[in-house]
GROMACS .gro file of C-alpha atoms in nm:
model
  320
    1UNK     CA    1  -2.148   0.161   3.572
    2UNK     CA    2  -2.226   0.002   3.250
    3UNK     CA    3  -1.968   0.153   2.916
    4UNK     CA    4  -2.135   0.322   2.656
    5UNK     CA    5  -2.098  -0.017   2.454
    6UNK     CA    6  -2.266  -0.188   2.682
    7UNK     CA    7  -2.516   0.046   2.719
    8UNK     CA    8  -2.597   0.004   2.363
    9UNK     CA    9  -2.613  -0.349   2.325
   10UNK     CA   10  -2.896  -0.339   2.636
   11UNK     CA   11  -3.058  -0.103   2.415
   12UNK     CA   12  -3.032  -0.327   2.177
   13UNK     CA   13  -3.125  -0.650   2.330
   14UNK     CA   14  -3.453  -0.437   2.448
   15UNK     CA   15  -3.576  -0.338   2.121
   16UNK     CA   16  -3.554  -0.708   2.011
   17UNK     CA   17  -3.794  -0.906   2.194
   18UNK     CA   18  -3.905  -1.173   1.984
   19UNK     CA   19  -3.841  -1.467   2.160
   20UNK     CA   20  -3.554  -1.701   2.045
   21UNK     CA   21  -3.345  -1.414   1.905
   22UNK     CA   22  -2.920  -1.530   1.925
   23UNK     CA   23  -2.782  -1.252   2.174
   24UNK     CA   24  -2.458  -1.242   1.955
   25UNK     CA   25  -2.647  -1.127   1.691
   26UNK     CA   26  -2.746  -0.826   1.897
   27UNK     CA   27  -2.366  -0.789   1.942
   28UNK     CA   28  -2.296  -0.780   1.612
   29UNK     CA   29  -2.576  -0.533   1.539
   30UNK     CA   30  -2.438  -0.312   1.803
   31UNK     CA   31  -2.060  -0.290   1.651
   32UNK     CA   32  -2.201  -0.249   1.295
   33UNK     CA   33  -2.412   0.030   1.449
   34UNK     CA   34  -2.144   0.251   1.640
   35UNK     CA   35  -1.868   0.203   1.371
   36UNK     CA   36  -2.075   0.214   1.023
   37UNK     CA   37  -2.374   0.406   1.167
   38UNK     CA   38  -2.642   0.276   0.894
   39UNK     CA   39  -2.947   0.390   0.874
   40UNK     CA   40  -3.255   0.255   1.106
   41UNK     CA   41  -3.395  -0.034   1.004
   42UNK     CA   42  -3.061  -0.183   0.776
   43UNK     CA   43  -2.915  -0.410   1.022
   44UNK     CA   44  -3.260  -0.572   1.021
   45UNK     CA   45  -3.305  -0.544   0.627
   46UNK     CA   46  -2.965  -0.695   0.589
   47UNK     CA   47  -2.918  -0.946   0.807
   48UNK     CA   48  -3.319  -1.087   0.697
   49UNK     CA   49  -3.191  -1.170   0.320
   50UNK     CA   50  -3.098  -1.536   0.282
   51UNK     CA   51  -2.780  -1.535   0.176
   52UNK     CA   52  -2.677  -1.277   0.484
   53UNK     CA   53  -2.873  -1.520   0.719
   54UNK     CA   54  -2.630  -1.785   0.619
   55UNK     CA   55  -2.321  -1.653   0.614
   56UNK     CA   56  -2.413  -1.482   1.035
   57UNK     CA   57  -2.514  -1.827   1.087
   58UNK     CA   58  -2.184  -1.983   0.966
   59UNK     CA   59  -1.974  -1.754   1.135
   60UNK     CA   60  -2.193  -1.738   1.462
   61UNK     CA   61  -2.232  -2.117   1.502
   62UNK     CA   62  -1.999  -2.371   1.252
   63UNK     CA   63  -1.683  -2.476   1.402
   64UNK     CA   64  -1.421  -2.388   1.116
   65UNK     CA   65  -1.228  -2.713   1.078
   66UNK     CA   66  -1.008  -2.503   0.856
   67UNK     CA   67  -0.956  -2.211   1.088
   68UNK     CA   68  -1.180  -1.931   1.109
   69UNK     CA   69  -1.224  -1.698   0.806
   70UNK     CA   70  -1.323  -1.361   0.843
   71UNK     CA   71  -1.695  -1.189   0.845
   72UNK     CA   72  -1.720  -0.848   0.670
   73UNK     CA   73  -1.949  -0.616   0.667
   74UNK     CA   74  -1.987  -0.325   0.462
   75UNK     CA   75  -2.185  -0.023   0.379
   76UNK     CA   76  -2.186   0.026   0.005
   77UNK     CA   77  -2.418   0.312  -0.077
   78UNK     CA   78  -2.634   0.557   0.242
   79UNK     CA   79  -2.817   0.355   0.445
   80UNK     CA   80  -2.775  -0.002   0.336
   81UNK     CA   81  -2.523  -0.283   0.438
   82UNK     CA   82  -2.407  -0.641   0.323
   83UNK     CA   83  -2.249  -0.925   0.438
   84UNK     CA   84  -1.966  -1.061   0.322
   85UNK     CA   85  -1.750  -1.369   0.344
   86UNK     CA   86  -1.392  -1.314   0.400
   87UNK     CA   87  -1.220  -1.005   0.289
   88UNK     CA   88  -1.170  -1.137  -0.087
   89UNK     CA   89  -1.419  -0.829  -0.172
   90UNK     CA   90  -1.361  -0.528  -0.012
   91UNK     CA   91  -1.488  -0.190   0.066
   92UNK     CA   92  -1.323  -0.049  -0.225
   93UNK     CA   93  -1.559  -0.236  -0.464
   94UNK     CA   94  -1.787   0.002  -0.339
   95UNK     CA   95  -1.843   0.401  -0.376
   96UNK     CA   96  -1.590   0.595  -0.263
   97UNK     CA   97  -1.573   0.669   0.126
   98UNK     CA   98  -1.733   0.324   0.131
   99UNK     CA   99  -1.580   0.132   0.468
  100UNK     CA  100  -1.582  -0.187   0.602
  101UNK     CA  101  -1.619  -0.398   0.972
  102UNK     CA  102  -1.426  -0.662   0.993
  103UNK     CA  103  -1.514  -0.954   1.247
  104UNK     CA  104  -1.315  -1.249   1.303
  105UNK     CA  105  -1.291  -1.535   1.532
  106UNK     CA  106  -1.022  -1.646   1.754
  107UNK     CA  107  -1.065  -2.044   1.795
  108UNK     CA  108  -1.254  -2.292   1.583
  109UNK     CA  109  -1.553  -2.334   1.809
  110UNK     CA  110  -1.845  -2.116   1.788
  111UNK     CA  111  -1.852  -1.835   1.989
  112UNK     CA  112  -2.097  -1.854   2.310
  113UNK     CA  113  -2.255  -1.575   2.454
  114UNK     CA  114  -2.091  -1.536   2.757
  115UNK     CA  115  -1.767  -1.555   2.621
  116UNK     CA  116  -1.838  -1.344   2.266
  117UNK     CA  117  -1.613  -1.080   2.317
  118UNK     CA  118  -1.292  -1.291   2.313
  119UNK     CA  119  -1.427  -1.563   2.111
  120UNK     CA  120  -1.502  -1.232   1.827
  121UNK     CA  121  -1.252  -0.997   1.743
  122UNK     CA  122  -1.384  -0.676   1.499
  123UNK     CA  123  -1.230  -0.407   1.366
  124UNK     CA  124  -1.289  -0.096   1.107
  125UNK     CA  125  -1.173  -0.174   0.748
  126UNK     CA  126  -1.126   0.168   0.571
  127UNK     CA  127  -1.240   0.227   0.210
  128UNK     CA  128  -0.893   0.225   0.074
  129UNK     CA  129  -0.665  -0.027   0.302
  130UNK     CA  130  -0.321   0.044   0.112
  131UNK     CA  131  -0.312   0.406   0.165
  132UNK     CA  132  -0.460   0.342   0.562
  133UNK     CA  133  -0.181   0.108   0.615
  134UNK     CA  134   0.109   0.342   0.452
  135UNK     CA  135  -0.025   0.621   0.649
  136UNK     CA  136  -0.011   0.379   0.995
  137UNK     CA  137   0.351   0.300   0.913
  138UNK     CA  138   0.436   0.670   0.870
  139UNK     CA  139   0.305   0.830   1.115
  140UNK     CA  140   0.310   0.540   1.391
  141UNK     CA  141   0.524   0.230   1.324
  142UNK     CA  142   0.849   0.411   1.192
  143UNK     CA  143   0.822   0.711   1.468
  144UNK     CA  144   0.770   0.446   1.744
  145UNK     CA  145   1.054   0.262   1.599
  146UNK     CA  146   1.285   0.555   1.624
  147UNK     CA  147   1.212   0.625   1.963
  148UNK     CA  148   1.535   0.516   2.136
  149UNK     CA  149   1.300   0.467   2.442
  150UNK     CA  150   1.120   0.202   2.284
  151UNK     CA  151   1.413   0.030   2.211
  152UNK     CA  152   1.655   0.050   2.522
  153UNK     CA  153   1.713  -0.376   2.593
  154UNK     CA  154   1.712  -0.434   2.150
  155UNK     CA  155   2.025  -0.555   2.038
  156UNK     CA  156   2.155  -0.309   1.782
  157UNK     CA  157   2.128  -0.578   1.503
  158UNK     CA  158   1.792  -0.663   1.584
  159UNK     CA  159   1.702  -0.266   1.561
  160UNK     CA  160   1.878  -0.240   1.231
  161UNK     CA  161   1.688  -0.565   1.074
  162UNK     CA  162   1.314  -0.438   1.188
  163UNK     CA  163   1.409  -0.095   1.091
  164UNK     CA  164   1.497  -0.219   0.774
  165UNK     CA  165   1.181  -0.467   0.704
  166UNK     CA  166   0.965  -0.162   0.833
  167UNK     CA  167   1.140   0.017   0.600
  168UNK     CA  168   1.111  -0.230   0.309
  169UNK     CA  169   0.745  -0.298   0.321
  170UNK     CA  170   0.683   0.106   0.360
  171UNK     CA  171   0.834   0.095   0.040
  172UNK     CA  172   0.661  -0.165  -0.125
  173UNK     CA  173   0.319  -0.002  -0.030
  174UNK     CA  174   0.436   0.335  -0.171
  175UNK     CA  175   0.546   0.152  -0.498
  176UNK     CA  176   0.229   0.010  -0.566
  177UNK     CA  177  -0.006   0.326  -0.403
  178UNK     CA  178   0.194   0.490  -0.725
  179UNK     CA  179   0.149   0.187  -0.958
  180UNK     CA  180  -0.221   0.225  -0.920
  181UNK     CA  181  -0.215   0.576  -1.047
  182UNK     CA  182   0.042   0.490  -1.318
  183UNK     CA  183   0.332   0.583  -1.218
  184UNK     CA  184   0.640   0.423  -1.081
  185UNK     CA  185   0.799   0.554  -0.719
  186UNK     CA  186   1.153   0.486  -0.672
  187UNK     CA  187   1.209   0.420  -0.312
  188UNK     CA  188   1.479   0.583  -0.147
  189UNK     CA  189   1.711   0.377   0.109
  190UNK     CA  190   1.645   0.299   0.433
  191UNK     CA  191   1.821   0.639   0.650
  192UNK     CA  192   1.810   0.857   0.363
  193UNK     CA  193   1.640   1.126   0.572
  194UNK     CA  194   1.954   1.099   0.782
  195UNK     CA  195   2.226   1.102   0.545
  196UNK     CA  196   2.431   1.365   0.498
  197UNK     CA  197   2.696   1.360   0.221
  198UNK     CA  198   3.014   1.589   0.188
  199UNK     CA  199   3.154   1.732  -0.134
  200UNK     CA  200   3.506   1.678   0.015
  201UNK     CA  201   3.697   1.446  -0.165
  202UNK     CA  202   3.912   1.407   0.147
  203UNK     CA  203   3.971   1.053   0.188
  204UNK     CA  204   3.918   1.049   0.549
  205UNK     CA  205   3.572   1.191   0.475
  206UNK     CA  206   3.493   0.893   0.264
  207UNK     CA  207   3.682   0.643   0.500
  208UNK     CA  208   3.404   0.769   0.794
  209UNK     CA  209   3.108   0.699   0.582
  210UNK     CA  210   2.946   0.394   0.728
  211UNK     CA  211   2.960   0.096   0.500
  212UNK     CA  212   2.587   0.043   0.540
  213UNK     CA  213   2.495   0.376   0.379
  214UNK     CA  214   2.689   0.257   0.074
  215UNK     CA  215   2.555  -0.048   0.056
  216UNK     CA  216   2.180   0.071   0.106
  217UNK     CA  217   2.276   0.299  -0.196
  218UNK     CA  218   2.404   0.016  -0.444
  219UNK     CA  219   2.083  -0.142  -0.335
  220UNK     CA  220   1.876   0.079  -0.431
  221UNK     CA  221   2.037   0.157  -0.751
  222UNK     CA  222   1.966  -0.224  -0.812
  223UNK     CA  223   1.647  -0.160  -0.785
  224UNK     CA  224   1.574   0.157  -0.968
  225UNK     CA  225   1.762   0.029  -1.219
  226UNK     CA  226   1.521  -0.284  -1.249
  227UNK     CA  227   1.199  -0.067  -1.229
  228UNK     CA  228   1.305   0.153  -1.526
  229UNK     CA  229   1.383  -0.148  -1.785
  230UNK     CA  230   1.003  -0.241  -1.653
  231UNK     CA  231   0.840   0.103  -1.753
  232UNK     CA  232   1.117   0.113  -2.098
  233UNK     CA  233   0.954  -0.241  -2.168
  234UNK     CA  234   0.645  -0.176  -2.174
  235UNK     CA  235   0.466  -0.215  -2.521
  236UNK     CA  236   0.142  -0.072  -2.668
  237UNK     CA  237   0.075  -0.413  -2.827
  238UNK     CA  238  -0.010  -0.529  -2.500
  239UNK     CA  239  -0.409  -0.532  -2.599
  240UNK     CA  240  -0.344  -0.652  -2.901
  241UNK     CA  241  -0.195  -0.980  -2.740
  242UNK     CA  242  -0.476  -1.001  -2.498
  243UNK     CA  243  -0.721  -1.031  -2.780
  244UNK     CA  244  -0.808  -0.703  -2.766
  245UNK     CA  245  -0.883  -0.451  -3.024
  246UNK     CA  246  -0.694  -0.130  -2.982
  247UNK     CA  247  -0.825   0.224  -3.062
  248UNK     CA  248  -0.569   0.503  -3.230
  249UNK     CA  249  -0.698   0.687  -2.872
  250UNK     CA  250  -0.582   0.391  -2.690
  251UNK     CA  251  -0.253   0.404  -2.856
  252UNK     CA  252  -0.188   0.780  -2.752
  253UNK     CA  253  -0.317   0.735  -2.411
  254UNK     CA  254  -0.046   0.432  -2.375
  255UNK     CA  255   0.222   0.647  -2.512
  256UNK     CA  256   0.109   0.965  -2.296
  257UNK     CA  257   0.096   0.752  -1.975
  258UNK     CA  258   0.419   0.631  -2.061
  259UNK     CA  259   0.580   0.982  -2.104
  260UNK     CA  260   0.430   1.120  -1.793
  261UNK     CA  261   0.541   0.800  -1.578
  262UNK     CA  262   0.924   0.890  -1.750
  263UNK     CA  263   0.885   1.194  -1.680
  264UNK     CA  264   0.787   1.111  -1.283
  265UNK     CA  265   1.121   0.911  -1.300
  266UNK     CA  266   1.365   1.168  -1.400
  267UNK     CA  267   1.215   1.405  -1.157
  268UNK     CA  268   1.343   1.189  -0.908
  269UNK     CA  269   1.638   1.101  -1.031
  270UNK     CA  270   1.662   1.474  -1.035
  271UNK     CA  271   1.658   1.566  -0.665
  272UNK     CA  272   1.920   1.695  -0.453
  273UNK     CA  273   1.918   1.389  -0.223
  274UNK     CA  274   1.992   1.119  -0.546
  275UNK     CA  275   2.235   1.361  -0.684
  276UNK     CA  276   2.443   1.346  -0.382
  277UNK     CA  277   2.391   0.951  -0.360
  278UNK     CA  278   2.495   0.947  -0.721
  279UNK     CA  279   2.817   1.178  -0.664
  280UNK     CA  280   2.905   0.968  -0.358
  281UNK     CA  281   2.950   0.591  -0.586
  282UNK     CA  282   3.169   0.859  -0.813
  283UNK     CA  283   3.364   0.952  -0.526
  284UNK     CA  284   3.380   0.615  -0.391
  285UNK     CA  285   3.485   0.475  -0.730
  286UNK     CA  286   3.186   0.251  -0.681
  287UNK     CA  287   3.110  -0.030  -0.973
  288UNK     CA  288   2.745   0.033  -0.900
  289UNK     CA  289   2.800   0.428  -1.034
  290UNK     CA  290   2.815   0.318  -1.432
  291UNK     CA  291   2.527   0.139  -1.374
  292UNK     CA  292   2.332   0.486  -1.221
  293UNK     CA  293   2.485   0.649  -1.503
  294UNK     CA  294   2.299   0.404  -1.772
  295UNK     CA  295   1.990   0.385  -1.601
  296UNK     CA  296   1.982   0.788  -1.590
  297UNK     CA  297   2.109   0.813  -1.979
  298UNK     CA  298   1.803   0.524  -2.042
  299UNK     CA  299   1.506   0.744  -1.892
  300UNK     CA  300   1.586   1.057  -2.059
  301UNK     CA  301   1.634   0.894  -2.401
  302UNK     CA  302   1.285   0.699  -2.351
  303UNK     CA  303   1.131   1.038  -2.204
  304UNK     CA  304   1.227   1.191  -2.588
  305UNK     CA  305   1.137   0.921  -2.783
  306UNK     CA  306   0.783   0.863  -2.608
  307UNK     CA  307   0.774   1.262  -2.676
  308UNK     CA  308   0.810   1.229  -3.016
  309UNK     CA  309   0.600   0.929  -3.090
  310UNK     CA  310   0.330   1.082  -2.868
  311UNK     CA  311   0.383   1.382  -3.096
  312UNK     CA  312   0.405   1.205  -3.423
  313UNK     CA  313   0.088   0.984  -3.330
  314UNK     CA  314  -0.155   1.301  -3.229
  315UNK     CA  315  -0.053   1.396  -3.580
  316UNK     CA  316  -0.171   1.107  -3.772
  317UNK     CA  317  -0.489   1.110  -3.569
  318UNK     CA  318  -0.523   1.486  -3.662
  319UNK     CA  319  -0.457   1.404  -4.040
  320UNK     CA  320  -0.750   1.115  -4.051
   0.00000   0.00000   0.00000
């Protein structure tokens, strides 16, 4: 019995009966169909304009001497589609909830009809890809990778260095999922959720404390510590030096952005979990504990100063 994919391409092939049509067109008409569901009639609108006829006809029937690029194609308002090459422009240059279809091929030659489905790989390209792809490594790749099942014949080392890439790029696309909205995330070590400090200043206490959680810590310290002198650097002459013309408005957004992002980063450095990462490198006597200590003293003297020059500037605009 035929699959309801099949099914639809038959459909498909029957409703175009002009003779000479290319059957992997009609494939790709029936994967843009169940996964962007477009309106009648805008597969056929589309894929008529001239510049979507060429790029289908590149993809469908070129060999790619330089490997295969990608085919997207996207539905940027109700109803309509386009074609485009690669996945240089995405769905997000679109309205929001805009998504995407992805199809790519697996070898240089073109793909025959017989053979289209492995020749042709597609898949769904959501409107925001950064945010799909933190989600997928939250709720799938890290719980799959803490299944113990899924990891009975692994080495321990070679558990603790995907873990830890896993764990790196999660935190990479968190970072920048908060750059986007202005503000900076600082990522908290790889294990945090399963640390567990002790006010004891026993020193057998600290002698059982694995030497990796300490060294995650000082790591991330490191890094913190680099993010802040980024968001403390930051100057509202920036548009200026781009040959820009900056507004008084401009100037207080800058320096209200700037306070809020501050602000975000004390929060942080705030929680219970940092605290006790913090009083740990005291305990431990740790050289990387001076350095918390000056990053921490850093924020909350730029969170008052952006204060009072956001304060002093709202003034001066009031005044004029």
């Amino acid at each position: 019995m035929p699959s309801a994919e099949e099914r639809a391409a038959l459909a498909a092939a029957n409703a175009d009966e002009e003779a000479g049509a290319d059957p992997r067109l009609r494939l790709l008409r029936t994967f843009v169909a169940q996964s962007l569901r477009p309106a009648a009639g805008a597969w056929e609108r589309c894929a008529g304009t001239a510049e979507a006829e060429q790029l289908l006809q590149a993809f469908l029937r070129r060999a790619a001497a330089e490997g295969p690029r990608p085919l997207l194609v996207v539905r940027p308002g109700p109803g309509g589609l386009a074609v485009l090459p690669g996945l240089e422009a995405g769905p997000e240059s679109g309205p929001a909830g805009a998504k995407g279809l992805f199809f790519l091929r697996t070898g240089p030659e073109p793909p025959e009809p017989d053979s289209f489905r492995g020749a042709v790989v597609c898949g769904d390209l959501p409107a925001a890809p950064l945010e799909h792809l933190a989600v997928l490594f939250s709720e799938v790749v890290l719980p799959v990778l803490a299944n113990e099942k899924n990891r009975l014949d692994w080495p321990h080392m070679v558990y603790q260095d995907v873990r830890q890439q896993a764990h790196s790029l999660q935190c990479d696309l968190l970072v920048i999922l908060e750059q986007v909205k202005g503000k900076t995330l600082l990522p908290l070590p790889a294990g945090s959720e399963e640390m567990e400090f002790a006010d004891s200043k026993s020193e057998t206490v600290l002698d059982s404390i694995d030497k990796s959680v300490i060294y995650a810590i000082e790591s991330a310290v490191i890094k913190w510590s680099y993010q802040v002198q980024v968001v403390l650097k930051r100057e509202s002459s920036q548009p200026l030096l781009q040959g820009e013309n900056p507004t008084p408005n401009m100037e207080l957004e800058f320096w209200k952005s700037r306070y809020e992002d501050l602000k975000f980063i004390y929060h942080q450095l705030r929680t219970i979990k940092v605290r006790d990462m913090a009083r740990l490198l005291d305990k431990l006597q740790s050289s990387y504990f001076p350095a918390f200590k000056a990053m921490y003293r850093d924020v909350v003297a730029g969170e008052d100063q952006q204060m009072f020059s956001q304060i002093c500037l709202s003034q001066i605009i009031i005044e004029q």
